[in-house]
Amino acid sequence: MNSANKPLETRCRSNLLGGWKIGYFESAFRSEGANDTQPIIESSMTHLPPLIYDLSVILASAAISTLLFRRLKQPIVLGYLIAGFVVGPHFRSWPTVADTEGVKLWAEIGVIFLLFGLGLEFSFKKLAKVGKSASTAAVFEILTMSGVGYLFGRAIGWNTMDSIYLGAILSMSSTTIIIRAFEEAGLKGKGFANLVFGILIVEDLIAILIMVLLAALSVPGAFSSSSLVYLSARLGFFLLSWFLVGIYLLPSVLKKLRTLLSDEILLVVSIGLCLGMVVLATQAGFSAALGAFIMGSILAETQEGERIEHLLRSVKNLFAAVFFVSVGMMIDPRTLSEHAGIILLITLITIVGKFLGSGFGALISGRSLRHSVQAGMSLAQIGEFSFILATLGLTLKVTSDFLYPIIIAVSAVTTFTTPYLIQFSDPFYSWLEKKLPKTLLDRLSRYELAMSVDSKESALGLLWRVYGLSVLLNSVVLVAIALTSGAFFLPFFNQVFGDEPVVNACACLLTLLACSPFLLAIVRRPPKNLSTEDSLTLARLRSLQIGVWFLRNFLGLFLSALIIDQFTPTIFLSLAILVAVPVILFLLRTFIVPVHSSIENRFLENLNAKELADLEKVLKQPELAPWEATLSQFTLSSDSAVAGLTLEETKFRSLTGATVAMVDRGRQRIFAPSRSERLLPSDAIYLVGTDEQLTAAKQLLEAERAAPPPEHDKMYSLQPVSIADGSLYAGKSIREIAVGATDGVLIMGIEREGKRILNPEPSQVLRPQDLVWVFGHQDRIRDLKKREQENR
């Protein structure tokens, strides 16, 4: 066999490695005779494992490209991607990789070490601190991108399964790419970075459920709600059980063996534990990346956590390089040119959609506008889990062949853009802050404060109690009408008038008209029974209105888009109808609101029919005919003037004319309470009376001795106080001056000689020329400044 007929990879090896003739084996066998040496050497060269050759090509190309990109002050990850394209199967001007499956193996190992390193840096304790924000933002972003991806796929003519898979693929961000970009930019210690890592972890956990859900949807009849619940419970049990076992055993074991753990032994032990947990996770049906992250999080809670992280850094960097090079190898220029338009559109949808979805999700969860913008721009890409989902569709043969290469191309493009988006996130926030109206920024600040206020009832719990049930019930009715119309009304319409776009559009508009009372209730209907809330709760609800407005309008838009998709898959007609929906709701609001009120009142009347009948029997008040009286509930506040008094002491009946029908006190219900019954705080008081009588009762229950309204949020601020040479506070520690106890303010920071001390210790001594930042009520801060000036 001559050299011309040899495979390309064999000839490349001969050209690259043929010059190396003398080695250990040649020198060892030279004493036995020169004639026997050459065949042995040629045989050993011929059987050089392809993986070693591939690794040499990959690392050599990665070294050259990363040095070039470092010289150009560009992100190194971009150099890895270009190196991967150069050594990949689609570029023949350079020695290419022979065994792509072997490279995929190294790349998978790279993902394991990256997630292991992430777990070492981001423990469960840190996740708990951002758990609510991260969970809210992640769920909102996944729902947003899943819906946008599905609707876009349907709009461009893809089938249902391709569209579903596209939505799921676009909802997953790339953990490995973001970690590397943060490392290069030195942002891993920033506040928004913890939020981003928390969102990524929640996304990875949800991705496991999505994979099972897609697999079940791909097999007709295989999906059931019970299987999804079982999987969720199994995942939670796996996480908690190994976390508990690991925290109970590993810190104690490592502490006892600390004197034996040299750097080499500790590295081997930690990698062994990591791979052991990877095996356990895969045996349990979960991903290898999840197992690596769990073990990293457990080891992060030990005393050796920082040391392990330091030892693992070089290993992690090596395999991360192989992973990013393997991603670059998947870039196919022919796919880019053939589907350039679709790739560009999906890339724009990914960047813009994930920025808005993640950003608004973080904002709704109570994070600042700055952190929300930074998190949104950091998460604007797709990565390794998207590859897994795309591969799942191909394996199950439920997606088209073009989906996988398109996703690879979009991932490659968004990988290129991610470092720049992260780099320019802060300047973009500064520009956005200047452009937004000041009133909007103030409302966002109040919303952030209201979400972060510590209270016996969380902000999300409060919103669910006030809005949740009403929005949920109206959404269920709306979806039921839409599904019924799509399944029965649309086929009948097409049979009579023909299957034409105009006919489908008319059917869609009629369905939206039938849904409009419930859609308007979701978007605009104010909640009932706000009169029973205390003043503090009402003030908090007012601060939360911007988030409520956005969520309700987003839900209304999302439901409208799902309804339209059933009737008009054409993108232009769908957009036209979607734009027309708010106009229809506005023009017909005077008709729609009474219709919904009538439906709601009938439902509530039927729901409470038994209770009303029981009250009617107990009261036996012939002068109050059912059509003249109304049943209403009031919750007694602890600030009420009548709290602690008996009904006789309040003169309730004589002052208001209303009747106390029942007092609901926890598990105790008191029907027709006697005059000696005492009203207690938090009692739910059921009253029967006319509208005038109930208004008077409300004034009596809430008024007179009510607590003064809380000071407005703007009355509290962060202000600087300058310490002069002769100041009363100069030379004293924060503990000695005790401004918290005497003045009611809190020292938050000190600026001294160009340096800043955040949250100073009580032992910190104040010096002349210090600029002390204090937080408190404006009147208290003004008194503090005045006293400081008087005592100079």
Coordinates of C-alpha atoms in Angstrom, one line a residue, residues 612 625-632 687-691 694:
L612 CA -75.7 31.7 53.3
A625 CA -84.7 39.9 53.1
P626 CA -82.0 38.1 51.2
W627 CA -82.1 40.6 48.3
E628 CA -81.6 43.5 50.7
A629 CA -78.6 42.2 52.6
T630 CA -75.0 41.4 51.6
L631 CA -72.6 39.0 53.3
S632 CA -69.1 40.5 53.8
L687 CA -71.3 40.6 58.7
V688 CA -74.7 40.8 57.1
G689 CA -76.2 44.2 56.2
T690 CA -76.9 46.7 53.5
D691 CA -74.1 48.5 51.7
L694 CA -71.4 47.5 56.0

